[in-house]
Every structure is written in C-alpha cells, then in structure tokens.
Amino acid sequence: VTPGHKSLVVAMGCFWCAEEAFEHYAPGVVEAVSGYSGGTSSNPTYRNHAGHMEVVLVEYDPAKTSYQVLLNYAWRNMDPFDGTGQFCDKGSSYHPAIFYDGEEEHSIALSVLDKILEEHSWSAVQIEVSLLERTTFWKAEDYHQNYYIKKSDSYAYYKERCGRVDRLIQVWGDKEYHCYHDLDSACFPTATNASGVEVESEVNVKGVPVTEAGLLPPFAVVLLSVAGGMIVLCVCCTLYWRCRKRKTMMKGIASTDDEAFVSSTMDNTAIALDDAEIETQKI
C-alpha cells in the first residue's frame, strides 16, 4: 500500500466481482487486489487455498473516503443471507466476511451492520456474514488481477449468468442497488473521508467502462465462427465438385454425339457408294 493510503480486506464471493465493484463504483479507491485470507496455510494458490477465502485488498485514499464508507459498498455487493457461498459460487472459499484491523475498525464494522439491520428491519440472526480480525493477505496469481478488464467479455458473461445482479437487487432493492453501482455517483455526490470531511466522490479510478454481457460466452462465439466458416467451405467445395462433374459429363456426351455423327456419316457415304455401283452395273 502506498504511504499515506490505507487498506481494508473483505470477502464478497468471487474476487473478480469484488475487485470490479470497488474499482468501478466505490469512492476514493486506488486499487483492489484479488487474493486469499482467513486461513492458516502459507502461500495459498487458486488450486490449493483450503481454509482461506477469496478476498480483495482495497487500497484507498483516506483523504477521499473512509473505512466506514467502503464497508457500506461491501455490504451492497453481498448476499448477507448466504453463508454457504455467494450467488452461483458455493463452498467455504466464497463465504462472505468483513475483516477489521484493531478495535476502532471493529467498532465501525459493528456500527455499519447495526445501521443496515435497522434500515432493512433485518435480524442479526439472519446475517451469515462473518466479522473477522484481519490476518495475512496473500496476493492471487497475476491472471486473476484486473480480470474484469483483461477478459471483459468473459467476465461480463460470467457475472450475468451467475445471477449476481439479480440477487443483489432482490436483497437490497432496485434503488439501493443502483445507488451503489453508479459511475455518476448520482445518489452520493460526496463521500465522508477518514477525517469526517465531506469531499467530492471520485469513482472508477481506472476509467474502465462497464461491459455488457453477451448472449454467448466468447469461446462459444469463436466456436460458432469456426463452425460457420467450415460449413461455408464445405458448401463451396461441394458446389465446385458438382460443377466439375457436370462439365465432365457434358464433355462425355458431346464426344459421344461426335462419334455417332461421324459413324452415321460414314454409313451414309458407304450406302451412297453402293447405290452408285449398282447403277453403274445396270448401265
């Protein structure tokens, strides 16, 4: 983390989606990094991170936002009632959690939760999101970083088919969802920074547009394109060989007709000669 900046760690299911949510919509965010945390093993990997959760480390500028503000964005990107995973991703790796570093952040995390429960008339026993003391953050493999940017079409298709947006709207309501997923910050033109000062909201630090999901995943589009090209090639080859076969047949017919004509002409000539010879003998 850059000197003068702060960070928080949250588990919101798939870390690709968490990374995109913070970098696109949360004010004051400098960078969101995908990784693993919550477990005890060292150097976890995507294929071997038992006990850890997929998390994001969010670096932010405390002059432009605060831990409290960012926690509100974290909650609006979770299904707080599902402790078995998030959306289409199930298993302990996708368990939702808020991590705090010290008593001050713990107190803030509890305060944010209490306000959410009050606003939505929910009970604490319904909530499956864990509040955990922050442990070592392990950065995920490079191919996971900025996935929503590097593989935008694949990411958009995955996010759509995973039902993430639909479920978040179902849980939080359409208006609240869109307020927390707005590149124009229409609902929150200002944000309270770590010093308690209201400042203008600055979002989408990387300036990346939101990619709309396609009807098919990118690999399917490629396969269909290849299949379409092969079909066109097969049709062209078939037409070519049919035309060639037809020309060969026509040549054969023409040759047969020529031979028949020559044979007929010779026969007629022979008959004419015979008739002439007979006439000569009569004379």
Short mmCIF file of C-alpha atoms in Angstrom, two decimals:
data_model
loop_
_atom_site.label_atom_id
_atom_site.label_comp_id
_atom_site.label_asym_id
_atom_site.label_seq_id
_atom_site.Cartn_x
_atom_site.Cartn_y
_atom_site.Cartn_z
CA VAL A 1 0.00 0.00 0.00
CA THR A 2 1.29 3.45 -0.92
CA PRO A 3 2.49 5.54 2.06
CA GLY A 4 -0.37 7.74 3.25
CA HIS A 5 -3.00 5.34 1.96
CA LYS A 6 -4.96 2.72 3.90
CA SER A 7 -6.47 -0.64 3.05
CA LEU A 8 -9.26 -2.98 4.03
CA VAL A 9 -9.90 -6.65 3.29
CA VAL A 10 -13.33 -8.10 2.51
CA ALA A 11 -14.65 -11.42 1.19
CA MET A 12 -17.59 -10.97 -1.18
CA GLY A 13 -17.61 -14.24 -3.09
CA CYS A 14 -15.74 -14.28 -6.40
CA PHE A 15 -12.80 -11.90 -6.08
CA TRP A 16 -13.12 -10.86 -9.74
CA CYS A 17 -16.51 -9.35 -8.95
CA ALA A 18 -15.33 -7.77 -5.70
CA GLU A 19 -12.41 -6.16 -7.48
CA GLU A 20 -14.65 -4.74 -10.19
CA ALA A 21 -17.26 -3.47 -7.71
CA PHE A 22 -14.74 -1.44 -5.71
CA GLU A 23 -12.70 -0.12 -8.63
CA HIS A 24 -15.76 0.88 -10.62
CA TYR A 25 -18.14 2.31 -8.05
CA ALA A 26 -16.62 2.95 -4.60
CA PRO A 27 -15.25 6.46 -3.97
CA GLY A 28 -11.63 7.06 -3.14
CA VAL A 29 -10.43 3.59 -4.16
CA VAL A 30 -6.92 3.48 -5.59
CA GLU A 31 -6.61 -0.25 -6.31
CA ALA A 32 -8.34 -3.52 -5.49
CA VAL A 33 -6.18 -6.66 -5.46
CA SER A 34 -7.51 -10.21 -5.59
CA GLY A 35 -6.14 -12.67 -3.06
CA TYR A 36 -6.72 -15.13 -0.23
CA SER A 37 -7.09 -14.66 3.51
CA GLY A 38 -8.68 -16.09 6.62
CA GLY A 39 -6.81 -19.39 6.64
CA THR A 40 -3.64 -20.60 8.30
CA SER A 41 -1.64 -22.05 5.42
CA SER A 42 1.15 -20.04 3.79
CA ASN A 43 1.43 -19.16 0.10
CA PRO A 44 -2.04 -20.33 -0.93
CA THR A 45 -2.85 -20.70 -4.62
CA TYR A 46 -6.08 -20.86 -6.58
CA ARG A 47 -5.84 -24.64 -6.71
CA ASN A 48 -4.71 -25.01 -3.11
CA HIS A 49 -6.13 -22.49 -0.65
CA ALA A 50 -8.01 -24.69 1.79
CA GLY A 51 -9.20 -22.70 4.80
CA HIS A 52 -8.79 -19.38 3.01
CA MET A 53 -11.49 -17.26 1.40
CA GLU A 54 -11.29 -15.38 -1.86
CA VAL A 55 -10.88 -11.75 -0.80
CA VAL A 56 -9.86 -8.37 -2.11
CA LEU A 57 -7.44 -5.96 -0.51
CA VAL A 58 -8.78 -2.49 -1.24
CA GLU A 59 -6.26 0.33 -1.16
CA TYR A 60 -7.89 3.69 -0.61
CA ASP A 61 -7.04 7.33 -0.06
CA PRO A 62 -8.28 8.35 3.43
CA ALA A 63 -8.50 11.95 2.22
CA LYS A 64 -11.20 10.88 -0.26
CA THR A 65 -13.09 8.13 1.55
CA SER A 66 -13.14 6.07 4.74
CA TYR A 67 -13.35 2.54 6.09
CA GLN A 68 -16.98 3.17 7.03
CA VAL A 69 -17.97 4.38 3.55
CA LEU A 70 -16.28 1.43 1.86
CA LEU A 71 -17.92 -1.09 4.20
CA ASN A 72 -21.30 0.17 3.04
CA TYR A 73 -20.26 -0.59 -0.54
CA ALA A 74 -19.01 -4.02 0.51
CA TRP A 75 -22.35 -4.93 2.07
CA ARG A 76 -24.28 -3.84 -1.04
CA ASN A 77 -22.22 -6.32 -3.05
CA MET A 78 -23.03 -9.32 -0.84
CA ASP A 79 -25.93 -11.63 -0.25
CA PRO A 80 -25.84 -11.38 3.57
CA PHE A 81 -28.18 -14.35 4.00
CA ASP A 82 -26.00 -16.95 2.28
CA GLY A 83 -23.16 -18.36 4.34
CA THR A 84 -22.57 -21.31 2.00
CA GLY A 85 -21.07 -19.11 -0.69
CA GLN A 86 -22.18 -16.22 -2.85
CA PHE A 87 -24.54 -16.36 -5.80
CA CYS A 88 -23.56 -19.25 -8.11
CA ASP A 89 -20.25 -19.88 -6.32
CA LYS A 90 -20.61 -22.22 -3.37
CA GLY A 91 -18.16 -23.51 -0.80
CA SER A 92 -16.06 -22.14 2.06
CA SER A 93 -13.83 -20.23 -0.40
CA TYR A 94 -16.77 -17.94 -1.16
CA HIS A 95 -18.02 -17.35 2.38
CA PRO A 96 -18.72 -13.59 2.89
CA ALA A 97 -16.72 -11.75 5.55
CA ILE A 98 -15.70 -8.31 6.76
CA PHE A 99 -12.17 -8.07 8.17
CA TYR A 100 -11.22 -5.43 10.73
CA ASP A 101 -7.81 -4.28 11.89
CA GLY A 102 -7.96 -3.18 15.52
CA GLU A 103 -10.73 -2.14 17.87
CA GLU A 104 -11.57 1.07 16.03
CA GLU A 105 -12.35 -0.75 12.79
CA HIS A 106 -14.19 -3.48 14.72
CA SER A 107 -16.40 -0.82 16.28
CA ILE A 108 -17.04 0.79 12.89
CA ALA A 109 -17.90 -2.59 11.35
CA LEU A 110 -20.45 -3.28 14.10
CA SER A 111 -21.92 0.21 13.73
CA VAL A 112 -22.36 -0.20 9.96
CA LEU A 113 -24.03 -3.58 10.47
CA ASP A 114 -26.39 -2.23 13.14
CA LYS A 115 -27.47 0.60 10.84
CA ILE A 116 -28.14 -1.82 7.98
CA LEU A 117 -30.21 -4.08 10.24
CA GLU A 118 -32.25 -1.11 11.39
CA GLU A 119 -32.80 0.30 7.89
CA HIS A 120 -33.97 -3.02 6.49
CA SER A 121 -35.72 -4.42 9.56
CA TRP A 122 -33.50 -7.49 9.50
CA SER A 123 -32.48 -9.56 12.49
CA ALA A 124 -28.84 -10.26 13.37
CA VAL A 125 -29.57 -13.99 13.40
CA GLN A 126 -30.40 -13.81 9.70
CA ILE A 127 -26.97 -12.48 8.78
CA GLU A 128 -24.36 -15.01 7.62
CA VAL A 129 -21.53 -12.52 7.03
CA SER A 130 -18.61 -13.03 9.42
CA LEU A 131 -16.79 -10.17 11.16
CA LEU A 132 -13.20 -11.37 11.45
CA GLU A 133 -9.94 -9.98 12.71
CA ARG A 134 -7.65 -9.24 9.80
CA THR A 135 -4.98 -11.83 9.06
CA THR A 136 -2.26 -12.16 6.42
CA PHE A 137 -3.35 -11.27 2.90
CA TRP A 138 -1.90 -13.42 0.14
CA LYS A 139 -2.00 -11.98 -3.37
CA ALA A 140 -3.62 -14.21 -6.00
CA GLU A 141 -1.99 -15.21 -9.27
CA ASP A 142 -1.44 -12.50 -11.88
CA TYR A 143 -4.05 -13.89 -14.28
CA HIS A 144 -6.73 -13.16 -11.65
CA GLN A 145 -5.77 -9.50 -11.30
CA ASN A 146 -7.87 -7.00 -13.29
CA TYR A 147 -9.74 -9.92 -14.81
CA TYR A 148 -12.78 -7.71 -15.49
CA ILE A 149 -10.51 -5.54 -17.64
CA LYS A 150 -8.30 -8.15 -19.33
CA LYS A 151 -11.17 -10.57 -20.07
CA SER A 152 -14.06 -8.14 -20.07
CA ASP A 153 -16.40 -10.19 -22.28
CA SER A 154 -15.81 -13.42 -20.38
CA TYR A 155 -16.19 -11.62 -17.06
CA ALA A 156 -19.43 -9.89 -18.06
CA TYR A 157 -20.92 -13.18 -19.28
CA TYR A 158 -19.91 -14.97 -16.04
CA LYS A 159 -21.31 -12.20 -13.83
CA GLU A 160 -24.60 -12.17 -15.70
CA ARG A 161 -25.07 -15.94 -15.74
CA CYS A 162 -24.07 -16.20 -12.08
CA GLY A 163 -27.15 -14.15 -11.18
CA ARG A 164 -25.19 -11.69 -9.08
CA VAL A 165 -27.01 -8.52 -10.13
CA ASP A 166 -30.48 -10.08 -9.94
CA ARG A 167 -29.87 -11.40 -6.43
CA LEU A 168 -28.39 -8.13 -5.17
CA ILE A 169 -31.45 -6.25 -6.45
CA GLN A 170 -33.69 -8.82 -4.80
CA VAL A 171 -31.90 -8.39 -1.45
CA TRP A 172 -31.23 -4.64 -1.39
CA GLY A 173 -33.92 -3.29 -3.69
CA ASP A 174 -33.58 -1.75 -7.12
CA LYS A 175 -32.97 1.82 -5.98
CA GLU A 176 -30.37 0.97 -3.37
CA TYR A 177 -28.54 -1.38 -5.73
CA HIS A 178 -28.26 1.25 -8.45
CA CYS A 179 -27.19 3.95 -5.99
CA TYR A 180 -24.20 1.79 -5.04
CA HIS A 181 -23.46 0.83 -8.66
CA ASP A 182 -23.48 4.19 -10.38
CA LEU A 183 -20.49 5.60 -12.27
CA ASP A 184 -22.02 9.09 -11.99
CA SER A 185 -22.41 8.90 -8.18
CA ALA A 186 -25.85 10.49 -8.54
CA CYS A 187 -27.00 9.25 -5.12
CA PHE A 188 -23.73 10.00 -3.37
CA PRO A 189 -22.07 13.03 -4.99
CA THR A 190 -19.93 13.38 -1.87
CA ALA A 191 -18.22 10.96 0.50
CA THR A 192 -17.07 11.34 4.08
CA ASN A 193 -13.33 10.89 4.36
CA ALA A 194 -11.40 9.44 7.29
CA SER A 195 -11.26 12.86 8.96
CA GLY A 196 -15.04 13.26 8.79
CA VAL A 197 -14.92 15.84 6.00
CA GLU A 198 -17.34 15.71 3.07
CA VAL A 199 -15.44 15.55 -0.24
CA GLU A 200 -16.48 15.09 -3.85
CA SER A 201 -16.87 11.44 -4.79
CA GLU A 202 -14.27 10.12 -7.21
CA VAL A 203 -15.02 6.70 -8.68
CA ASN A 204 -13.81 4.45 -11.49
CA VAL A 205 -10.17 5.36 -10.92
CA LYS A 206 -9.03 3.24 -13.89
CA GLY A 207 -11.55 4.80 -16.27
CA VAL A 208 -12.85 1.45 -17.49
CA PRO A 209 -16.38 1.30 -18.99
CA VAL A 210 -18.84 -1.33 -17.82
CA THR A 211 -19.01 -4.21 -20.31
CA GLU A 212 -22.46 -5.57 -21.16
CA ALA A 213 -22.85 -9.34 -21.14
CA GLY A 214 -23.24 -11.05 -24.49
CA LEU A 215 -25.77 -13.76 -25.30
CA LEU A 216 -22.98 -16.32 -25.55
CA PRO A 217 -19.61 -16.71 -23.85
CA PRO A 218 -16.66 -15.57 -26.01
CA PHE A 219 -15.39 -19.13 -26.57
CA ALA A 220 -18.82 -20.11 -27.93
CA VAL A 221 -18.75 -17.19 -30.35
CA VAL A 222 -15.33 -18.33 -31.59
CA LEU A 223 -16.53 -21.93 -32.00
CA LEU A 224 -19.62 -20.81 -33.91
CA SER A 225 -17.50 -18.61 -36.16
CA VAL A 226 -15.14 -21.51 -36.91
CA ALA A 227 -18.08 -23.87 -37.48
CA GLY A 228 -19.74 -21.32 -39.77
CA GLY A 229 -16.53 -20.95 -41.77
CA MET A 230 -16.21 -24.73 -42.15
CA ILE A 231 -19.82 -25.01 -43.33
CA VAL A 232 -19.28 -22.30 -45.94
CA LEU A 233 -16.08 -24.04 -47.08
CA CYS A 234 -17.87 -27.39 -47.37
CA VAL A 235 -20.71 -25.83 -49.38
CA CYS A 236 -18.23 -24.15 -51.74
CA CYS A 237 -16.28 -27.40 -52.22
CA THR A 238 -19.49 -29.34 -52.88
CA LEU A 239 -20.66 -26.82 -55.48
CA TYR A 240 -17.22 -26.84 -57.10
CA TRP A 241 -17.11 -30.63 -57.44
CA ARG A 242 -20.69 -30.74 -58.74
CA CYS A 243 -19.89 -28.16 -61.38
CA ARG A 244 -16.74 -30.02 -62.33
CA LYS A 245 -18.62 -33.34 -62.56
CA ARG A 246 -21.32 -31.72 -64.70
CA LYS A 247 -18.72 -30.31 -67.09
CA THR A 248 -17.06 -33.73 -67.38
CA MET A 249 -20.42 -35.35 -68.13
CA MET A 250 -21.23 -32.73 -70.75
CA LYS A 251 -17.88 -33.29 -72.41
CA GLY A 252 -18.56 -37.04 -72.47
CA ILE A 253 -21.97 -36.53 -74.04
CA ALA A 254 -20.54 -34.17 -76.61
CA SER A 255 -17.81 -36.68 -77.50
CA THR A 256 -20.36 -39.50 -77.90
CA ASP A 257 -22.50 -37.33 -80.15
CA ASP A 258 -19.49 -36.53 -82.33
CA GLU A 259 -18.61 -40.20 -82.70
CA ALA A 260 -22.22 -41.05 -83.54
CA PHE A 261 -22.29 -38.28 -86.15
CA VAL A 262 -19.06 -39.50 -87.76
CA SER A 263 -20.30 -43.09 -87.78
CA SER A 264 -23.62 -42.06 -89.29
CA THR A 265 -21.88 -40.01 -91.95
CA MET A 266 -19.61 -42.89 -92.88
CA ASP A 267 -22.58 -45.27 -93.11
CA ASN A 268 -24.46 -42.86 -95.34
CA THR A 269 -21.38 -42.46 -97.53
CA ALA A 270 -20.99 -46.25 -97.85
CA ILE A 271 -24.66 -46.61 -98.83
CA ALA A 272 -24.30 -43.88 -101.43
CA LEU A 273 -21.26 -45.62 -102.93
CA ASP A 274 -23.09 -48.93 -103.04
CA ASP A 275 -26.04 -47.33 -104.80
CA ALA A 276 -23.72 -45.72 -107.33
CA GLU A 277 -22.01 -49.03 -108.04
CA ILE A 278 -25.35 -50.75 -108.62
CA GLU A 279 -26.40 -48.04 -111.04
CA THR A 280 -23.14 -48.46 -112.92
CA GLN A 281 -23.66 -52.19 -113.28
CA LYS A 282 -27.16 -51.61 -114.69
CA ILE A 283 -25.76 -49.43 -117.38
#
